[in-house]
Coordinates of N, CA and C in Angstrom, one line a residue:
M30 N 109.8 175.4 31.0 CA 108.6 174.6 31.4 C 108.4 173.5 30.4
V31 N 108.5 173.9 29.1 CA 108.3 172.9 28.0 C 109.3 171.8 28.0
S32 N 110.6 172.2 28.3 CA 111.7 171.2 28.3 C 111.5 170.2 29.4
K33 N 110.9 170.5 30.6 CA 110.7 169.6 31.6 C 109.6 168.5 31.2
I34 N 108.6 169.0 30.5 CA 107.6 168.0 30.1 C 108.1 167.0 29.1
W35 N 109.0 167.5 28.2 CA 109.6 166.6 27.2 C 110.5 165.6 27.9
L36 N 111.2 166.0 28.9 CA 112.1 165.1 29.6 C 111.3 164.0 30.3
I37 N 110.2 164.4 30.9 CA 109.4 163.4 31.6 C 108.8 162.4 30.5
N38 N 108.4 162.9 29.4 CA 107.8 162.0 28.4 C 108.9 161.0 27.9
V39 N 110.1 161.5 27.7 CA 111.2 160.6 27.2 C 111.5 159.5 28.2
M40 N 111.4 159.9 29.5 CA 111.7 158.9 30.5 C 110.6 157.8 30.6
L41 N 109.3 158.2 30.4 CA 108.2 157.3 30.4 C 108.3 156.3 29.2
V42 N 108.7 156.9 28.0 CA 108.9 156.0 26.8 C 110.0 155.0 27.0
A43 N 111.1 155.4 27.7 CA 112.2 154.5 27.9 C 111.7 153.4 28.8
C44 N 111.0 153.7 29.9 CA 110.5 152.6 30.8 C 109.5 151.7 30.1
A45 N 108.7 152.2 29.2 CA 107.8 151.4 28.5 C 108.5 150.4 27.6
L46 N 109.6 150.9 26.9 CA 110.4 150.0 26.1 C 111.0 148.9 26.9
I47 N 111.6 149.2 28.0 CA 112.3 148.2 28.8 C 111.3 147.1 29.3
L48 N 110.1 147.5 29.8 CA 109.1 146.6 30.2 C 108.6 145.7 29.1
G49 N 108.5 146.3 27.9 CA 108.0 145.5 26.8 C 109.0 144.5 26.4
V50 N 110.3 144.8 26.4 CA 111.3 143.8 26.0 C 111.3 142.7 27.0
N51 N 111.2 143.0 28.3 CA 111.2 141.9 29.4 C 110.0 141.0 29.2
A52 N 108.8 141.6 28.9 CA 107.6 140.8 28.7 C 107.8 139.9 27.5
H53 N 108.4 140.4 26.5 CA 108.6 139.5 25.3 C 109.5 138.3 25.7
H54 N 110.5 138.5 26.5 CA 111.4 137.4 26.9 C 110.6 136.4 27.7
V55 N 109.8 136.9 28.6 CA 109.0 135.9 29.4 C 108.1 135.0 28.6
W56 N 107.4 135.6 27.6 CA 106.5 134.9 26.8 C 107.2 133.9 25.9
T57 N 108.3 134.3 25.4 CA 109.0 133.5 24.4 C 110.0 132.5 25.0
D58 N 110.4 132.6 26.3 CA 111.3 131.7 26.9 C 110.6 130.4 27.3
K59 N 111.2 129.2 26.9 CA 110.5 127.9 27.2 C 110.8 127.5 28.6
G60 N 111.9 128.0 29.2 CA 112.2 127.6 30.6 C 112.8 126.2 30.7
R61 N 113.2 125.8 32.0 CA 113.8 124.5 32.2 C 112.7 123.4 32.2
P62 N 113.0 122.3 31.6 CA 112.0 121.2 31.6 C 111.9 120.6 33.0
L63 N 110.6 120.1 33.3 CA 110.4 119.5 34.6 C 111.0 118.1 34.7
P64 N 111.5 117.7 35.9 CA 112.1 116.3 36.0 C 111.1 115.2 35.7
R65 N 111.5 114.2 35.0 CA 110.7 113.1 34.6 C 110.4 112.2 35.9
V66 N 109.2 111.6 35.9 CA 108.8 110.7 36.9 C 109.2 109.3 36.4
R67 N 110.1 108.7 37.1 CA 110.6 107.4 36.7 C 110.1 106.3 37.6
G68 N 110.4 105.1 37.2 CA 109.9 103.9 37.9 C 110.8 103.7 39.2
D69 N 110.4 102.6 39.9 CA 111.1 102.4 41.2 C 112.5 102.0 40.9
A70 N 112.8 101.3 39.9 CA 114.2 100.8 39.6 C 115.0 101.9 39.1
Q71 N 114.4 102.9 38.4 CA 115.1 104.0 37.8 C 114.9 105.3 38.5
D72 N 114.5 105.3 39.7 CA 114.3 106.6 40.5 C 115.6 107.3 40.6
A73 N 115.6 108.5 40.3 CA 116.8 109.4 40.4 C 116.5 110.4 41.4
A74 N 117.5 110.9 42.0 CA 117.4 112.0 43.0 C 117.0 113.3 42.4
L75 N 116.1 114.0 43.1 CA 115.7 115.3 42.7 C 116.9 116.2 42.7
P76 N 116.8 117.3 41.9 CA 117.9 118.3 42.0 C 118.0 118.8 43.4
G77 N 119.3 118.8 43.9 CA 119.5 119.3 45.2 C 119.2 118.4 46.3
Q78 N 118.9 117.1 46.0 CA 118.5 116.1 47.0 C 119.4 114.9 46.8
K79 N 120.0 114.4 47.9 CA 120.8 113.2 47.9 C 119.9 112.0 47.8
P80 N 120.4 110.9 47.1 CA 119.7 109.7 47.1 C 119.3 109.1 48.4
A81 N 120.2 109.3 49.4 CA 119.9 108.8 50.8 C 118.8 109.5 51.5
D82 N 118.5 110.7 51.0 CA 117.4 111.5 51.7 C 116.0 111.2 51.1
R83 N 116.0 110.5 50.0 CA 114.7 110.2 49.4 C 113.8 109.3 50.3
P84 N 112.5 109.6 50.4 CA 111.6 108.7 51.2 C 111.6 107.3 50.6
K85 N 111.7 106.3 51.4 CA 111.6 105.0 51.0 C 110.2 104.5 50.8
K86 N 110.0 103.8 49.7 CA 108.7 103.3 49.4 C 108.4 102.0 50.3
L87 N 107.2 102.0 50.9 CA 106.9 100.9 51.8 C 106.5 99.7 51.0
A88 N 106.6 98.5 51.6 CA 106.3 97.3 50.9 C 104.7 97.2 50.9
R89 N 104.2 96.3 50.0 CA 102.8 96.1 49.9 C 102.2 95.5 51.2
S90 N 103.0 94.8 51.9 CA 102.5 94.2 53.2 C 102.1 95.3 54.2
A91 N 102.8 96.4 54.1 CA 102.5 97.5 55.1 C 101.1 98.1 55.0
Y92 N 100.5 97.9 53.8 CA 99.2 98.4 53.6 C 98.1 97.4 53.8
K93 N 98.5 96.2 54.2 CA 97.6 95.1 54.3 C 96.6 95.3 55.5
V94 N 97.1 95.9 56.6 CA 96.2 96.2 57.7 C 95.2 97.2 57.3
V95 N 95.5 98.2 56.5 CA 94.6 99.2 56.1 C 93.5 98.6 55.2
V96 N 93.9 97.7 54.4 CA 92.9 97.0 53.5 C 92.0 96.1 54.3
E97 N 92.6 95.3 55.2 CA 91.7 94.4 55.9 C 90.8 95.1 56.9
K98 N 91.2 96.2 57.5 CA 90.3 96.9 58.4 C 89.8 98.2 57.8
N99 N 89.2 98.0 56.7 CA 88.6 99.2 55.9 C 87.4 99.7 56.7
L100 N 87.4 101.0 57.0 CA 86.3 101.5 57.8 C 85.0 101.6 57.0
F101 N 85.1 101.6 55.7 CA 83.9 101.7 54.8 C 83.5 100.4 54.2
S102 N 84.0 99.3 54.7 CA 83.7 98.0 54.2 C 82.3 97.6 54.6
P103 N 81.4 97.1 53.7 CA 80.1 96.7 54.1 C 80.0 95.5 55.0
E104 N 81.1 94.8 55.1 CA 81.2 93.6 55.9 C 81.8 93.9 57.3
R105 N 82.0 95.2 57.5 CA 82.6 95.5 58.8 C 81.6 95.3 60.0
E106 N 82.1 94.7 61.0 CA 81.3 94.4 62.2 C 81.7 95.3 63.4
E107 N 80.8 95.5 64.3 CA 81.0 96.3 65.5 C 81.9 95.5 66.4
F108 N 82.9 96.2 67.0 CA 83.8 95.6 67.9 C 83.1 95.5 69.3
V109 N 83.1 94.2 69.8 CA 82.4 94.0 71.1 C 83.5 93.5 72.0
P110 N 83.8 94.3 73.1 CA 84.9 93.9 74.0 C 84.5 92.7 74.8
E111 N 85.4 91.9 75.2 CA 85.2 90.7 75.9 C 84.9 91.1 77.4
V112 N 83.8 90.4 77.9 CA 83.4 90.6 79.2 C 84.1 89.6 80.1
P113 N 84.8 90.1 81.1 CA 85.5 89.1 82.0 C 84.5 88.3 82.8
E114 N 84.8 87.1 83.0 CA 83.9 86.2 83.7 C 83.9 86.6 85.2
E115 N 82.7 86.6 85.7 CA 82.6 86.9 87.1 C 83.1 85.8 88.0
A116 N 83.8 86.2 89.1 CA 84.3 85.2 90.0 C 83.1 84.5 90.7
A117 N 83.2 83.2 90.9 CA 82.2 82.4 91.5 C 82.0 82.9 93.0
E118 N 80.8 83.0 93.4 CA 80.6 83.5 94.8 C 80.8 82.3 95.7
P119 N 81.4 82.6 96.9 CA 81.7 81.5 97.8 C 80.4 80.9 98.4
E120 N 80.4 79.6 98.6 CA 79.3 78.9 99.2 C 79.2 79.2 100.7
A121 N 77.9 79.5 101.1 CA 77.7 79.8 102.5 C 77.2 78.7 103.3
S122 N 77.2 77.5 102.7 CA 76.7 76.3 103.4 C 77.8 75.9 104.4
P123 N 77.4 75.1 105.4 CA 78.3 74.7 106.5 C 79.5 74.0 105.9
V124 N 80.7 74.4 106.3 CA 81.9 73.8 105.8 C 82.4 72.7 106.9
K125 N 82.6 71.5 106.4 CA 83.0 70.4 107.3 C 84.4 69.9 106.8
I126 N 85.2 69.6 107.7 CA 86.5 69.0 107.5 C 86.7 67.8 108.4
S127 N 86.9 66.7 107.8 CA 87.0 65.4 108.6 C 85.7 65.2 109.4
G128 N 84.6 65.6 108.8 CA 83.3 65.3 109.4 C 83.0 66.3 110.5
R129 N 83.8 67.3 110.7 CA 83.6 68.3 111.8 C 83.3 69.7 111.1
K130 N 82.3 70.4 111.6 CA 82.0 71.7 111.1 C 83.0 72.7 111.5
V131 N 83.4 73.6 110.6 CA 84.3 74.7 110.9 C 83.4 75.9 111.5
V132 N 83.8 76.3 112.7 CA 83.1 77.3 113.4 C 84.0 78.5 113.6
L133 N 83.5 79.7 113.2 CA 84.3 81.0 113.4 C 83.8 81.7 114.6
Y134 N 84.7 81.9 115.6 CA 84.4 82.5 116.8 C 84.7 84.0 116.9
G135 N 85.6 84.5 116.1 CA 85.9 85.9 116.1 C 87.1 86.2 115.2
V136 N 87.3 87.5 114.9 CA 88.4 88.0 114.0 C 89.1 89.2 114.6
I137 N 90.3 89.4 114.2 CA 91.1 90.5 114.6 C 91.6 91.2 113.3
L138 N 91.2 92.4 113.1 CA 91.6 93.1 111.9 C 92.3 94.4 112.3
M139 N 93.6 94.5 112.0 CA 94.3 95.8 112.2 C 95.0 96.1 110.9
D140 N 96.0 97.0 111.0 CA 96.6 97.5 109.8 C 97.3 96.4 109.0
D141 N 98.2 95.7 109.5 CA 98.9 94.6 108.9 C 98.7 93.3 109.6
Y142 N 97.7 93.2 110.4 CA 97.5 92.0 111.2 C 96.1 91.5 111.0
Q143 N 95.9 90.3 110.6 CA 94.6 89.7 110.4 C 94.7 88.3 110.9
K144 N 93.8 88.0 111.9 CA 93.7 86.7 112.5 C 92.3 86.3 112.7
A145 N 92.0 85.0 112.7 CA 90.6 84.5 112.9 C 90.7 83.4 113.8
L146 N 89.8 83.3 114.8 CA 89.8 82.2 115.8 C 88.7 81.3 115.4
I147 N 89.1 80.0 115.1 CA 88.2 79.0 114.7 C 88.4 77.7 115.6
N148 N 87.5 76.8 115.5 CA 87.7 75.5 116.1 C 88.7 74.7 115.4
N149 N 89.2 73.7 115.9 CA 90.2 72.8 115.3 C 89.6 71.5 114.8
P150 N 89.1 71.6 113.6 CA 88.4 70.4 113.1 C 89.3 69.2 112.9
T151 N 90.6 69.4 112.8 CA 91.5 68.3 112.6 C 92.3 68.0 113.9
R152 N 91.7 68.2 115.0 CA 92.3 68.1 116.3 C 92.7 66.6 116.5
K153 N 93.9 66.5 117.0 CA 94.5 65.1 117.3 C 95.2 65.2 118.7
G154 N 95.0 64.2 119.4 CA 95.7 64.1 120.7 C 95.5 65.2 121.6
D155 N 96.6 65.8 122.0 CA 96.6 66.9 123.0 C 96.5 68.3 122.4
E156 N 96.2 68.4 121.1 CA 96.0 69.7 120.4 C 94.9 70.5 121.0
P157 N 95.0 71.8 121.1 CA 93.9 72.6 121.6 C 92.7 72.6 120.8
P158 N 91.5 72.8 121.4 CA 90.3 72.7 120.6 C 90.1 73.8 119.6
N159 N 90.7 74.9 119.9 CA 90.6 76.1 119.0 C 92.0 76.5 118.5
R160 N 92.0 77.3 117.4 CA 93.3 77.7 116.9 C 93.1 79.1 116.1
W161 N 94.2 79.8 116.1 CA 94.2 81.1 115.3 C 94.8 80.8 113.9
V162 N 94.2 81.4 112.9 CA 94.6 81.2 111.5 C 94.8 82.6 110.9
A163 N 95.7 82.6 109.9 CA 96.0 83.8 109.1 C 95.8 83.5 107.7
V164 N 95.9 84.5 106.8 CA 95.8 84.3 105.4 C 96.9 83.5 104.9
G165 N 96.6 82.4 104.2 CA 97.7 81.5 103.7 C 97.8 80.3 104.5
D166 N 97.2 80.2 105.7 CA 97.3 79.0 106.5 C 96.3 78.0 105.9
T167 N 96.6 76.7 106.3 CA 95.8 75.6 105.8 C 95.0 75.0 107.0
V168 N 93.7 74.7 106.7 CA 92.8 74.1 107.6 C 92.4 72.8 106.9
G169 N 93.0 71.7 107.3 CA 92.7 70.4 106.6 C 93.2 70.5 105.2
N170 N 92.3 70.3 104.2 CA 92.6 70.4 102.8 C 92.2 71.8 102.2
L171 N 91.8 72.7 103.1 CA 91.4 74.0 102.6 C 92.5 75.1 103.0
K172 N 92.5 76.2 102.3 CA 93.5 77.2 102.5 C 92.7 78.5 102.8
V173 N 93.2 79.2 103.8 CA 92.6 80.5 104.2 C 92.9 81.5 103.1
A174 N 91.8 82.0 102.4 CA 92.0 82.9 101.3 C 91.9 84.4 101.7
A175 N 91.0 84.6 102.7 CA 90.8 86.0 103.1 C 90.1 86.0 104.5
I176 N 90.3 87.0 105.3 CA 89.7 87.2 106.6 C 88.9 88.5 106.5
E177 N 87.6 88.5 106.6 CA 86.8 89.7 106.5 C 86.2 90.0 107.9
K178 N 85.4 91.1 107.9 CA 84.9 91.6 109.2 C 84.0 90.6 109.8
E179 N 83.2 89.9 109.1 CA 82.2 89.0 109.7 C 82.2 87.6 109.0
S180 N 83.3 87.2 108.3 CA 83.4 86.0 107.7 C 84.8 85.6 107.4
L181 N 85.0 84.3 107.1 CA 86.3 83.7 106.8 C 86.1 82.9 105.5
L182 N 87.0 83.2 104.5 CA 86.9 82.6 103.2 C 88.0 81.5 103.1
L183 N 87.6 80.3 102.7 CA 88.5 79.2 102.5 C 88.4 78.8 101.1
N184 N 89.6 78.4 100.6 CA 89.7 78.1 99.1 C 90.2 76.7 99.0
D185 N 89.5 76.0 98.0 CA 89.9 74.6 97.7 C 90.1 74.6 96.1
G186 N 91.2 75.1 95.7 CA 91.5 75.2 94.2 C 90.6 76.3 93.6
G187 N 89.7 75.9 92.8 CA 88.8 76.9 92.1 C 87.5 77.1 92.9
K188 N 87.3 76.4 94.0 CA 86.1 76.5 94.8 C 86.3 77.3 96.1
K189 N 85.4 78.1 96.4 CA 85.5 78.9 97.7 C 84.4 78.6 98.6
Y190 N 84.7 78.7 99.9 CA 83.7 78.4 100.9 C 83.8 79.6 101.9
E191 N 82.6 80.0 102.4 CA 82.5 81.1 103.4 C 82.0 80.6 104.7
V192 N 82.7 80.9 105.8 CA 82.4 80.6 107.1 C 81.9 81.9 107.8
L193 N 80.7 82.0 108.2 CA 80.1 83.2 108.7 C 80.4 83.3 110.2
L194 N 80.5 84.5 110.7 CA 80.7 84.7 112.1 C 79.4 84.6 112.9
Y195 N 78.3 84.8 112.2 CA 76.9 84.7 112.8 C 76.0 84.2 111.7
D196 N 74.9 83.7 112.1 CA 73.9 83.2 111.1 C 73.1 84.4 110.6
R197 N 73.1 84.6 109.3 CA 72.4 85.7 108.6 C 70.9 85.6 108.7
K198 N 70.4 84.4 108.9 CA 69.0 84.2 108.9 C 68.4 84.6 110.2
K199 N 69.2 84.7 111.3 CA 68.7 85.1 112.6 C 68.8 86.6 112.7
Q200 N 67.9 87.2 113.3 CA 67.9 88.7 113.5 C 68.8 89.0 114.7
R201 N 69.7 89.9 114.4 CA 70.6 90.4 115.5 C 69.9 91.6 116.2
S202 N 69.1 91.3 117.2 CA 68.3 92.3 117.9 C 68.7 92.3 119.4
G203 N 68.8 93.5 120.0 CA 69.2 93.6 121.4 C 68.0 93.6 122.3
G204 N 66.7 93.5 121.8 CA 65.6 93.5 122.6 C 65.3 92.2 123.2
P205 N 64.4 92.0 124.2 CA 64.1 90.7 124.8 C 63.4 89.9 123.8
S206 N 63.6 88.6 123.9 CA 62.9 87.6 123.0 C 61.5 87.3 123.5
A207 N 60.8 86.6 122.7 CA 59.4 86.3 123.1 C 59.3 85.4 124.3
G208 N 60.3 84.5 124.5 CA 60.3 83.6 125.6 C 61.2 84.0 126.8
S209 N 61.4 85.3 126.9 CA 62.3 85.8 128.0 C 61.6 85.7 129.4
G210 N 60.4 85.4 129.5 CA 59.7 85.2 130.8 C 59.0 86.5 131.2
Q211 N 59.1 87.6 130.5 CA 58.5 88.8 130.9 C 57.0 88.8 130.5
S212 N 56.1 88.9 131.4 CA 54.7 88.8 131.2 C 54.1 90.2 130.9
A213 N 53.0 90.2 130.2 CA 52.4 91.5 129.9 C 51.7 92.1 131.1
P214 N 51.7 93.4 131.3 CA 51.0 94.0 132.5 C 49.6 93.6 132.5
Q215 N 49.1 93.4 133.7 CA 47.7 93.0 133.9 C 46.8 94.3 133.8
V216 N 45.7 94.2 133.2 CA 44.8 95.3 133.0 C 43.6 95.1 133.9
I217 N 43.3 96.0 134.8 CA 42.1 95.8 135.7 C 41.1 96.8 135.3
S218 N 39.9 96.3 135.0 CA 38.8 97.2 134.6 C 37.9 97.6 135.8
T219 N 37.8 98.9 136.0 CA 36.9 99.3 137.1 C 35.5 99.0 136.9
E220 N 35.1 98.9 135.7 CA 33.7 98.6 135.4 C 33.4 97.1 135.9
S221 N 34.3 96.2 135.6 CA 34.0 94.8 136.0 C 34.1 94.7 137.5
S222 N 35.0 95.5 138.2 CA 35.0 95.4 139.7 C 33.8 96.0 140.3
R223 N 33.2 97.0 139.7 CA 32.0 97.6 140.2 C 30.9 96.6 140.1
K224 N 30.8 96.0 139.0 CA 29.7 95.0 138.8 C 29.8 93.9 139.8
K225 N 31.1 93.5 140.1 CA 31.3 92.4 141.0 C 30.9 92.8 142.4
V226 N 31.2 94.0 142.8 CA 30.9 94.5 144.2 C 29.4 94.6 144.3
E227 N 28.7 95.1 143.2 CA 27.2 95.2 143.3 C 26.6 93.9 143.5
K228 N 27.1 92.8 142.8 CA 26.6 91.5 142.9 C 26.8 91.0 144.4
Q229 N 28.0 91.3 144.9 CA 28.2 90.9 146.3 C 27.3 91.6 147.3
G230 N 27.0 92.9 147.0 CA 26.1 93.6 147.9 C 24.6 93.1 147.9
K231 N 24.2 92.7 146.7 CA 22.8 92.2 146.5 C 22.8 90.8 147.2
A232 N 23.8 90.0 147.1 CA 23.8 88.7 147.7 C 23.9 88.9 149.2
A233 N 24.5 89.9 149.7 CA 24.6 90.1 151.2 C 23.3 90.5 151.7
E234 N 22.5 91.3 151.0 CA 21.2 91.7 151.4 C 20.2 90.5 151.5
K235 N 20.4 89.6 150.5 CA 19.5 88.4 150.5 C 19.9 87.5 151.6
S236 N 21.1 87.3 151.9 CA 21.6 86.3 152.8 C 21.9 86.9 154.2
A237 N 21.5 88.1 154.5 CA 21.8 88.7 155.8 C 21.0 88.0 156.9
D238 N 21.6 87.6 158.0 CA 20.8 86.9 159.0 C 21.1 87.5 160.4
S239 N 21.3 86.7 161.4 CA 21.3 87.1 162.8 C 22.2 88.2 163.2
G240 N 22.6 89.1 162.3 CA 23.4 90.2 162.7 C 24.8 90.0 162.7
E241 N 25.3 88.9 162.1 CA 26.8 88.6 162.0 C 27.4 89.6 161.0
Y242 N 26.6 90.0 160.0 CA 27.2 90.9 159.0 C 26.4 92.2 158.9
K243 N 27.0 93.2 158.5 CA 26.4 94.5 158.3 C 26.6 95.0 156.9
V244 N 25.7 95.7 156.4 CA 25.9 96.2 155.0 C 26.4 97.6 155.1
V245 N 27.5 97.8 154.3 CA 28.2 99.1 154.3 C 28.1 99.7 152.8
K246 N 27.6 100.9 152.7 CA 27.5 101.5 151.4 C 28.9 102.1 151.0
T247 N 29.2 101.8 149.8 CA 30.5 102.2 149.2 C 30.2 102.9 147.8
P248 N 31.2 103.6 147.2 CA 31.0 104.2 145.9 C 30.7 103.1 144.8
F249 N 31.1 101.9 145.1 CA 30.8 100.8 144.2 C 29.6 100.0 144.5
G250 N 28.9 100.4 145.5 CA 27.6 99.7 145.9 C 27.7 99.3 147.4
D251 N 26.7 98.6 147.8 CA 26.6 98.1 149.2 C 27.4 96.8 149.3
V252 N 28.2 96.8 150.4 CA 29.1 95.7 150.7 C 28.8 95.1 152.0
R253 N 28.7 93.7 152.1 CA 28.4 93.1 153.4 C 29.7 92.9 154.1
V254 N 29.8 93.4 155.3 CA 31.1 93.3 156.1 C 30.7 92.6 157.4
K255 N 31.6 91.7 157.8 CA 31.3 90.9 159.1 C 31.6 91.8 160.3
K256 N 30.6 91.7 161.2 CA 30.7 92.5 162.4 C 31.9 92.0 163.3
K257 N 32.6 92.9 164.0 CA 33.6 92.6 164.9 C 33.1 92.2 166.2

């Protein structure tokens, strides 16, 4: 039993000596020196790295954008996006070509088919008084820009004109107009008729003579009736 304890103690002492020697070497060893940081012209490759694999240093001009657009600059201004200019609205005034007003009679709008029927303001000779136009056609010095449901847009360079299918100022109502000739129903008052009959009865009583008339009593009063 005693021999086993001595054997364990000897083994522990040997381990302690080995660890102590290793610790002494760690503390006393200076190790390899770190690589020096050299200038741009004298840059050398790091150990285990090829010169071609080294990151290239950017030129000063590459940082110019960062300096000019400094987020923390006191002179930095808020970015305001440009607002596109609104397109000029077409004029709704009467459009005249060669002194004649352009009149829109109707439109046809289908999938790939758009036509508008207008008068022919530039009519000459035996030309028809009306004509069909499509987008891109010319009417005098104007060009058909668009055909819509209730209007026709004509373009003269940067200026647009709108020809309406109907007058927006007029009310599109299906009811009869004020001058359609329909008179209001007549209202007959029974009170006024009764008073009129009573007056006639009283006059008959006063003017009754040789028996040509007789007085008949009615719900509205006495009425003088001529004898047959």
